[in-house]
Amino acid sequence: MTKSKRITAAAPPSPPVLGPRALNRATLARQLLLSRSPMSATAAVEHLVGLQAQNVKPPYYALAARLDGFTPHALSRPMADREVVRIVTLRSTIHTHTADDCLTLRPLVQAARDRELHHFRAGLAGVDLDRLAARARALVEEEPRTMKELREALLEDWPDADPQALSVAARCRLPLVQVTPRGLWGRSGQVRLTTAERWLGRPAAPVPGPDGTVLRYLAAFGPASVKDMQTWAGLTRLREAFERLRPRLVTFRDENGTELFDLPDAPRPDPDTPAPPRFLPEFDNLLLSHADRTRVVPPELKGRHWQGNIAYRTLLVDGVLAGLWRLDDDALVIEPFGRLDRARREEITEEAERMLGVLHPGTAYDIRFGTVREP
């Protein structure tokens, strides 16, 4: 009697490992930071799935670093024309989004905004949140209002509630956009709010599934882990979406063994691809959109671009965080985190001159290298 042979299935091959430098170059390529893109400002805002906009100027600096031929008007015009808006979305922070993304991404993150209200429940005791949302909507759609005006009006209905909690509840329950001239380059204006539907003249989309946004996140920030995207979006429980999409994706591992997902045809340049210096604004999403940020922030510099709740403007050299910068009255001051050789200083100076020419034409700024901030 012949013994049957046991057939053992071969183990699937291990996913390729991507080191920090490979991840850096891939992310820089998606972020339009390896070479400037000819795309329009609106197309770039869409590709990047929004720009952090806690302050007015950061989106302009972000696009000046990424786009060829950019001028401030290239973003101010679509904002004035209501093609681009400022609204609280990802991570409960203000972002500049296209009108279409405003009406789809805000519903996607609405559950997170509802959870945010749990931190304010003591100040909202006895407040009917559905009634509050309806009242706030009627107020801001009647005319755009400042948060102070909205808060004072809501206090008339709920005099015993915490004033801040009332305004937070309105912001969380409603898609409130900042109307222009707020957000326009070179213009001033208080933050006045109305609903996205009223400002854009069309209704928000039904709450979408996350799959499409997963693919867009990978196109702009990949390769990335599930946790990376959850950090970017301020959402949880996205593993199921990644698993649904797995047949359409490719996978890698980082040096710690974390599984990374990516689009098959997305750019993954050679790790030795040159990365020119770039001046980024405070709160740039490049530095905020991964749970593991070592692809951009060297471990020894973790936390160096923050102090409390304040984020500094950052300088990239060879694709990674390498210093801070600021505009004083008459100078652009660069504070590197380490010694720079002459060639690097010349590259950085050339990039600084370009950035100043784009955003501050006709203004004379000296370019100074300040104190080296040693790790």
CSV table of C-alpha atoms in Angstrom, one decimal:
chain,number,residue,atom,x,y,z
A,1,MET,CA,0.0,0.0,0.0
A,2,THR,CA,1.5,3.3,-1.1
A,3,LYS,CA,1.5,6.1,1.4
A,4,SER,CA,0.0,9.4,0.1
A,5,LYS,CA,2.2,12.4,0.2
A,6,ARG,CA,1.2,15.4,2.3
A,7,ILE,CA,1.1,18.6,0.2
A,8,THR,CA,1.8,21.7,2.2
A,9,ALA,CA,0.7,25.0,0.8
A,10,ALA,CA,3.5,27.5,0.4
A,11,ALA,CA,3.2,30.4,2.8
A,12,PRO,CA,2.3,33.7,1.1
A,13,PRO,CA,5.3,35.9,0.4
A,14,SER,CA,5.9,38.6,3.1
A,15,PRO,CA,5.0,42.1,2.0
A,16,PRO,CA,8.0,44.3,1.0
A,17,VAL,CA,9.4,46.5,3.7
A,18,LEU,CA,9.5,50.3,3.2
A,19,GLY,CA,11.9,52.2,5.4
A,20,PRO,CA,11.4,55.8,6.5
A,21,ARG,CA,13.2,57.3,3.5
A,22,ALA,CA,11.1,55.3,1.0
A,23,LEU,CA,7.9,56.3,2.9
A,24,ASN,CA,9.2,59.9,2.9
A,25,ARG,CA,9.7,60.1,-0.8
A,26,ALA,CA,6.4,58.4,-1.6
A,27,THR,CA,4.5,60.8,0.7
A,28,LEU,CA,6.3,63.9,-0.6
A,29,ALA,CA,5.4,62.8,-4.2
A,30,ARG,CA,1.7,62.6,-3.3
A,31,GLN,CA,1.9,65.9,-1.4
A,32,LEU,CA,3.4,67.7,-4.4
A,33,LEU,CA,6.5,68.5,-2.5
A,34,LEU,CA,9.1,66.6,-4.5
A,35,SER,CA,8.5,68.9,-7.5
A,36,ARG,CA,5.9,71.6,-7.9
A,37,SER,CA,2.8,70.7,-9.8
A,38,PRO,CA,1.2,72.7,-12.6
A,39,MET,CA,-2.4,71.9,-11.3
A,40,SER,CA,-4.7,74.6,-10.3
A,41,ALA,CA,-5.2,75.7,-6.7
A,42,THR,CA,-8.7,74.2,-6.6
A,43,ALA,CA,-7.5,70.9,-8.1
A,44,ALA,CA,-4.7,70.8,-5.5
A,45,VAL,CA,-7.1,71.4,-2.6
A,46,GLU,CA,-9.2,68.5,-4.0
A,47,HIS,CA,-6.2,66.2,-4.5
A,48,LEU,CA,-4.9,66.9,-1.0
A,49,VAL,CA,-8.3,66.3,0.5
A,50,GLY,CA,-8.2,69.8,2.1
A,51,LEU,CA,-5.7,72.0,3.7
A,52,GLN,CA,-5.3,72.8,7.4
A,53,ALA,CA,-6.7,76.3,7.9
A,54,GLN,CA,-6.7,77.2,11.6
A,55,ASN,CA,-5.4,80.6,10.5
A,56,VAL,CA,-6.0,82.4,7.2
A,57,LYS,CA,-2.6,82.3,5.7
A,58,PRO,CA,-1.5,78.6,6.0
A,59,PRO,CA,-3.4,77.4,2.9
A,60,TYR,CA,-1.6,80.0,0.8
A,61,TYR,CA,1.8,79.0,2.1
A,62,ALA,CA,1.0,75.4,1.7
A,63,LEU,CA,0.1,75.9,-2.0
A,64,ALA,CA,3.0,78.2,-2.7
A,65,ALA,CA,5.3,75.3,-1.6
A,66,ARG,CA,3.5,72.8,-3.9
A,67,LEU,CA,2.3,74.5,-7.1
A,68,ASP,CA,4.2,76.0,-10.0
A,69,GLY,CA,2.9,79.4,-10.9
A,70,PHE,CA,0.8,79.8,-7.8
A,71,THR,CA,-0.4,83.3,-6.7
A,72,PRO,CA,-2.6,84.2,-3.8
A,73,HIS,CA,-5.3,85.2,-6.2
A,74,ALA,CA,-5.4,81.5,-7.4
A,75,LEU,CA,-6.9,80.5,-4.1
A,76,SER,CA,-8.7,83.8,-3.1
A,77,ARG,CA,-10.8,83.8,-6.4
A,78,PRO,CA,-12.4,80.3,-6.0
A,79,MET,CA,-13.0,81.1,-2.3
A,80,ALA,CA,-14.7,84.3,-3.2
A,81,ASP,CA,-16.7,82.4,-5.9
A,82,ARG,CA,-17.7,79.8,-3.3
A,83,GLU,CA,-15.9,77.0,-5.1
A,84,VAL,CA,-13.7,76.6,-2.0
A,85,VAL,CA,-14.7,77.1,1.7
A,86,ARG,CA,-13.4,77.1,5.2
A,87,ILE,CA,-15.2,74.6,7.5
A,88,VAL,CA,-14.6,72.4,10.6
A,89,THR,CA,-14.1,68.8,9.4
A,90,LEU,CA,-11.1,66.5,10.0
A,91,ARG,CA,-9.9,66.2,13.6
A,92,SER,CA,-12.4,69.0,14.5
A,93,THR,CA,-10.2,71.6,12.9
A,94,ILE,CA,-10.8,74.2,10.3
A,95,HIS,CA,-9.9,73.0,6.8
A,96,THR,CA,-10.1,74.6,3.4
A,97,HIS,CA,-12.0,72.3,1.1
A,98,THR,CA,-13.6,72.3,-2.3
A,99,ALA,CA,-17.4,72.9,-2.2
A,100,ASP,CA,-18.0,69.2,-3.2
A,101,ASP,CA,-15.7,67.9,-0.4
A,102,CYS,CA,-17.4,70.2,2.1
A,103,LEU,CA,-20.7,68.7,1.3
A,104,THR,CA,-19.4,65.1,1.5
A,105,LEU,CA,-16.6,65.0,4.0
A,106,ARG,CA,-18.5,66.9,6.7
A,107,PRO,CA,-21.3,64.3,6.7
A,108,LEU,CA,-18.6,61.5,6.8
A,109,VAL,CA,-17.1,63.0,10.1
A,110,GLN,CA,-20.4,64.0,11.6
A,111,ALA,CA,-20.4,61.1,14.0
A,112,ALA,CA,-17.1,62.3,15.4
A,113,ARG,CA,-18.5,65.8,15.9
A,114,ASP,CA,-21.4,64.3,17.8
A,115,ARG,CA,-19.0,62.4,20.1
A,116,GLU,CA,-17.1,65.6,20.7
A,117,LEU,CA,-20.2,67.0,22.4
A,118,HIS,CA,-19.9,64.4,25.2
A,119,HIS,CA,-17.1,66.5,26.6
A,120,PHE,CA,-19.6,69.4,27.0
A,121,ARG,CA,-22.6,67.5,28.3
A,122,ALA,CA,-22.4,69.1,31.8
A,123,GLY,CA,-22.9,72.6,30.2
A,124,LEU,CA,-25.7,71.4,28.0
A,125,ALA,CA,-27.9,69.8,30.8
A,126,GLY,CA,-31.5,70.3,29.8
A,127,VAL,CA,-30.7,71.4,26.3
A,128,ASP,CA,-32.6,69.7,23.5
A,129,LEU,CA,-29.8,69.4,20.9
A,130,ASP,CA,-32.2,68.9,18.0
A,131,ARG,CA,-34.0,72.1,18.9
A,132,LEU,CA,-30.7,73.9,19.4
A,133,ALA,CA,-29.5,72.8,15.9
A,134,ALA,CA,-32.8,74.0,14.3
A,135,ARG,CA,-32.6,77.3,16.2
A,136,ALA,CA,-28.9,77.9,15.3
A,137,ARG,CA,-29.6,77.0,11.6
A,138,ALA,CA,-32.4,79.6,11.5
A,139,LEU,CA,-30.2,82.2,13.0
A,140,VAL,CA,-27.2,81.8,10.7
A,141,GLU,CA,-29.3,81.2,7.6
A,142,GLU,CA,-31.1,84.5,8.3
A,143,GLU,CA,-27.8,86.2,8.1
A,144,PRO,CA,-24.2,85.1,8.7
A,145,ARG,CA,-23.3,85.6,12.4
A,146,THR,CA,-20.2,85.7,14.6
A,147,MET,CA,-19.9,83.0,17.2
A,148,LYS,CA,-20.5,85.6,19.8
A,149,GLU,CA,-23.7,86.7,18.2
A,150,LEU,CA,-24.9,83.1,17.8
A,151,ARG,CA,-24.0,82.3,21.4
A,152,GLU,CA,-25.9,85.3,22.8
A,153,ALA,CA,-28.9,84.5,20.8
A,154,LEU,CA,-28.9,80.9,22.0
A,155,LEU,CA,-28.6,82.0,25.6
A,156,GLU,CA,-31.9,83.6,25.3
A,157,ASP,CA,-33.5,80.2,24.8
A,158,TRP,CA,-31.2,78.4,27.3
A,159,PRO,CA,-30.1,81.0,29.9
A,160,ASP,CA,-28.8,78.3,32.3
A,161,ALA,CA,-26.6,76.6,29.9
A,162,ASP,CA,-22.8,77.1,29.6
A,163,PRO,CA,-22.3,79.7,26.8
A,164,GLN,CA,-19.2,78.0,25.3
A,165,ALA,CA,-21.0,74.7,25.3
A,166,LEU,CA,-23.9,76.2,23.4
A,167,SER,CA,-21.6,77.5,20.7
A,168,VAL,CA,-19.7,74.3,20.5
A,169,ALA,CA,-23.0,72.4,20.1
A,170,ALA,CA,-24.0,74.6,17.2
A,171,ARG,CA,-20.6,74.1,15.5
A,172,CYS,CA,-20.7,70.3,16.0
A,173,ARG,CA,-24.3,69.8,14.9
A,174,LEU,CA,-24.2,72.1,11.9
A,175,PRO,CA,-21.9,72.4,8.9
A,176,LEU,CA,-20.9,76.0,9.5
A,177,VAL,CA,-18.7,77.7,6.9
A,178,GLN,CA,-16.8,80.9,7.4
A,179,VAL,CA,-18.1,83.4,4.8
A,180,THR,CA,-15.8,85.7,2.9
A,181,PRO,CA,-14.0,88.1,3.1
A,182,ARG,CA,-12.6,85.8,5.9
A,183,GLY,CA,-10.0,83.6,4.3
A,184,LEU,CA,-9.1,85.9,1.4
A,185,TRP,CA,-5.5,86.9,1.0
A,186,GLY,CA,-4.8,90.5,2.0
A,187,ARG,CA,-8.4,91.0,3.3
A,188,SER,CA,-9.5,91.2,6.9
A,189,GLY,CA,-12.8,90.2,8.4
A,190,GLN,CA,-14.4,88.7,11.4
A,191,VAL,CA,-15.4,85.0,11.4
A,192,ARG,CA,-19.0,85.0,10.3
A,193,LEU,CA,-20.8,81.8,9.9
A,194,THR,CA,-23.6,80.3,7.9
A,195,THR,CA,-24.5,76.8,6.9
A,196,ALA,CA,-22.7,75.1,4.0
A,197,GLU,CA,-26.1,74.5,2.3
A,198,ARG,CA,-27.0,78.2,2.4
A,199,TRP,CA,-23.6,79.4,1.3
A,200,LEU,CA,-23.3,76.9,-1.5
A,201,GLY,CA,-26.9,76.8,-2.6
A,202,ARG,CA,-27.3,73.1,-2.6
A,203,PRO,CA,-27.9,70.3,0.0
A,204,ALA,CA,-25.2,68.2,1.7
A,205,ALA,CA,-24.8,64.7,0.4
A,206,PRO,CA,-26.2,61.7,2.4
A,207,VAL,CA,-23.7,60.3,4.8
A,208,PRO,CA,-21.2,58.4,2.5
A,209,GLY,CA,-19.4,55.2,3.2
A,210,PRO,CA,-15.7,55.7,4.0
A,211,ASP,CA,-14.3,53.6,1.1
A,212,GLY,CA,-13.9,56.4,-1.4
A,213,THR,CA,-12.2,58.6,1.2
A,214,VAL,CA,-9.8,55.8,2.1
A,215,LEU,CA,-8.6,55.7,-1.6
A,216,ARG,CA,-8.3,59.5,-1.7
A,217,TYR,CA,-6.3,59.5,1.6
A,218,LEU,CA,-3.9,56.9,0.2
A,219,ALA,CA,-3.5,58.9,-3.0
A,220,ALA,CA,-2.5,62.0,-1.0
A,221,PHE,CA,-0.7,60.5,2.1
A,222,GLY,CA,0.1,56.8,1.4
A,223,PRO,CA,1.5,54.3,1.9
A,224,ALA,CA,-0.3,54.3,5.2
A,225,SER,CA,-1.7,52.1,8.0
A,226,VAL,CA,-5.3,52.0,9.2
A,227,LYS,CA,-4.2,53.9,12.3
A,228,ASP,CA,-2.6,56.5,10.1
A,229,MET,CA,-5.8,57.3,8.3
A,230,GLN,CA,-7.8,57.3,11.6
A,231,THR,CA,-5.3,59.9,12.9
A,232,TRP,CA,-5.8,62.0,9.8
A,233,ALA,CA,-9.6,61.8,9.8
A,234,GLY,CA,-10.3,61.8,13.5
A,235,LEU,CA,-12.4,58.7,13.0
A,236,THR,CA,-12.2,55.2,14.4
A,237,ARG,CA,-13.1,51.7,13.2
A,238,LEU,CA,-11.9,52.1,9.6
A,239,ARG,CA,-10.3,48.6,9.5
A,240,GLU,CA,-13.5,47.2,7.9
A,241,ALA,CA,-13.2,49.7,5.0
A,242,PHE,CA,-9.6,48.8,4.4
A,243,GLU,CA,-10.4,45.1,4.4
A,244,ARG,CA,-13.2,45.6,1.8
A,245,LEU,CA,-10.7,47.4,-0.3
A,246,ARG,CA,-7.8,45.0,0.2
A,247,PRO,CA,-8.3,43.2,-3.2
A,248,ARG,CA,-7.8,46.6,-4.9
A,249,LEU,CA,-4.7,47.6,-2.9
A,250,VAL,CA,-1.1,46.6,-2.4
A,251,THR,CA,0.4,46.1,1.0
A,252,PHE,CA,3.8,46.7,2.5
A,253,ARG,CA,5.3,46.7,6.0
A,254,ASP,CA,7.3,49.4,7.7
A,255,GLU,CA,10.4,48.6,9.7
A,256,ASN,CA,8.4,48.0,12.8
A,257,GLY,CA,6.2,45.4,11.1
A,258,THR,CA,3.1,47.6,10.7
A,259,GLU,CA,1.0,46.8,7.7
A,260,LEU,CA,0.8,49.6,5.2
A,261,PHE,CA,-1.8,49.9,2.4
A,262,ASP,CA,-1.4,51.7,-0.9
A,263,LEU,CA,-2.8,52.2,-4.4
A,264,PRO,CA,-1.1,49.9,-6.9
A,265,ASP,CA,-0.2,52.7,-9.3
A,266,ALA,CA,0.6,55.4,-6.8
A,267,PRO,CA,4.1,57.0,-7.0
A,268,ARG,CA,6.7,55.4,-4.9
A,269,PRO,CA,9.9,57.1,-6.0
A,270,ASP,CA,13.4,55.8,-5.5
A,271,PRO,CA,14.5,56.7,-1.9
A,272,ASP,CA,17.5,58.5,-3.3
A,273,THR,CA,15.3,60.9,-5.3
A,274,PRO,CA,16.4,64.5,-4.4
A,275,ALA,CA,14.0,66.4,-2.2
A,276,PRO,CA,14.4,70.2,-2.4
A,277,PRO,CA,13.9,72.5,0.6
A,278,ARG,CA,10.4,73.6,1.3
A,279,PHE,CA,8.9,76.2,3.7
A,280,LEU,CA,5.6,74.9,5.1
A,281,PRO,CA,3.0,76.8,7.2
A,282,GLU,CA,2.0,76.0,10.7
A,283,PHE,CA,-0.4,73.0,10.9
A,284,ASP,CA,0.6,71.6,7.5
A,285,ASN,CA,-1.2,68.3,7.0
A,286,LEU,CA,2.1,66.7,5.9
A,287,LEU,CA,3.2,66.7,9.6
A,288,LEU,CA,-0.2,65.8,11.1
A,289,SER,CA,-1.7,63.0,9.0
A,290,HIS,CA,0.0,59.8,10.2
A,291,ALA,CA,0.0,58.1,13.6
A,292,ASP,CA,3.7,57.3,12.9
A,293,ARG,CA,5.3,60.5,11.7
A,294,THR,CA,8.9,59.4,11.5
A,295,ARG,CA,8.6,59.5,7.7
A,296,VAL,CA,8.8,63.3,8.0
A,297,VAL,CA,9.8,64.0,11.6
A,298,PRO,CA,13.0,62.3,12.8
A,299,PRO,CA,12.5,60.6,16.2
A,300,GLU,CA,15.0,63.0,17.9
A,301,LEU,CA,12.9,66.0,16.7
A,302,LYS,CA,9.5,64.7,17.9
A,303,GLY,CA,7.5,67.6,19.4
A,304,ARG,CA,10.0,70.2,18.3
A,305,HIS,CA,7.6,72.0,16.0
A,306,TRP,CA,5.0,72.4,18.7
A,307,GLN,CA,4.8,74.2,22.0
A,308,GLY,CA,1.6,73.7,23.9
A,309,ASN,CA,-1.2,74.3,21.5
A,310,ILE,CA,1.0,76.4,19.2
A,311,ALA,CA,2.5,74.9,16.0
A,312,TYR,CA,5.4,76.6,14.3
A,313,ARG,CA,6.1,77.2,10.6
A,314,THR,CA,8.5,74.4,9.5
A,315,LEU,CA,11.4,74.0,7.1
A,316,LEU,CA,12.0,70.7,5.2
A,317,VAL,CA,15.5,69.8,4.2
A,318,ASP,CA,16.1,66.6,2.3
A,319,GLY,CA,12.4,65.9,2.8
A,320,VAL,CA,12.3,65.9,6.6
A,321,LEU,CA,11.7,68.5,9.4
A,322,ALA,CA,15.0,70.4,9.7
A,323,GLY,CA,14.0,73.8,11.4
A,324,LEU,CA,11.6,76.5,12.0
A,325,TRP,CA,11.0,79.8,10.3
A,326,ARG,CA,9.1,83.1,10.9
A,327,LEU,CA,8.6,86.4,9.3
A,328,ASP,CA,9.6,89.4,11.4
A,329,ASP,CA,9.0,93.0,10.4
A,330,ASP,CA,11.9,93.1,8.0
A,331,ALA,CA,13.3,89.5,7.8
A,332,LEU,CA,12.6,85.9,7.2
A,333,VAL,CA,14.4,84.2,10.1
A,334,ILE,CA,15.3,80.5,9.8
A,335,GLU,CA,16.2,78.5,12.9
A,336,PRO,CA,17.7,75.2,11.8
A,337,PHE,CA,17.8,72.1,14.1
A,338,GLY,CA,21.3,71.3,13.1
A,339,ARG,CA,24.4,72.7,11.3
A,340,LEU,CA,23.9,73.4,7.6
A,341,ASP,CA,26.7,73.4,5.1
A,342,ARG,CA,27.1,76.2,2.6
A,343,ALA,CA,25.4,74.3,-0.2
A,344,ARG,CA,22.3,73.6,1.9
A,345,ARG,CA,22.1,77.2,3.0
A,346,GLU,CA,22.2,78.4,-0.6
A,347,GLU,CA,19.4,76.0,-1.5
A,348,ILE,CA,17.3,77.2,1.4
A,349,THR,CA,18.0,80.8,0.6
A,350,GLU,CA,16.9,80.3,-3.0
A,351,GLU,CA,13.7,78.6,-1.9
A,352,ALA,CA,13.1,81.4,0.6
A,353,GLU,CA,13.5,84.1,-2.1
A,354,ARG,CA,11.1,82.2,-4.3
A,355,MET,CA,8.4,81.9,-1.6
A,356,LEU,CA,8.8,85.6,-0.7
A,357,GLY,CA,8.5,86.6,-4.3
A,358,VAL,CA,5.2,84.6,-4.6
A,359,LEU,CA,3.5,85.7,-1.5
A,360,HIS,CA,5.1,89.0,-0.6
A,361,PRO,CA,6.1,90.6,-4.0
A,362,GLY,CA,7.5,94.1,-3.6
A,363,THR,CA,8.3,93.7,0.1
A,364,ALA,CA,11.9,93.7,1.1
A,365,TYR,CA,12.8,91.0,3.5
A,366,ASP,CA,16.3,90.0,4.6
A,367,ILE,CA,16.9,86.3,4.8
A,368,ARG,CA,18.7,85.4,8.1
A,369,PHE,CA,19.8,82.2,9.6
A,370,GLY,CA,19.2,82.5,13.3
A,371,THR,CA,20.3,80.4,16.3
A,372,VAL,CA,20.8,76.7,15.6
A,373,ARG,CA,18.3,74.8,17.7
A,374,GLU,CA,20.2,71.7,18.7
A,375,PRO,CA,18.1,68.6,19.5
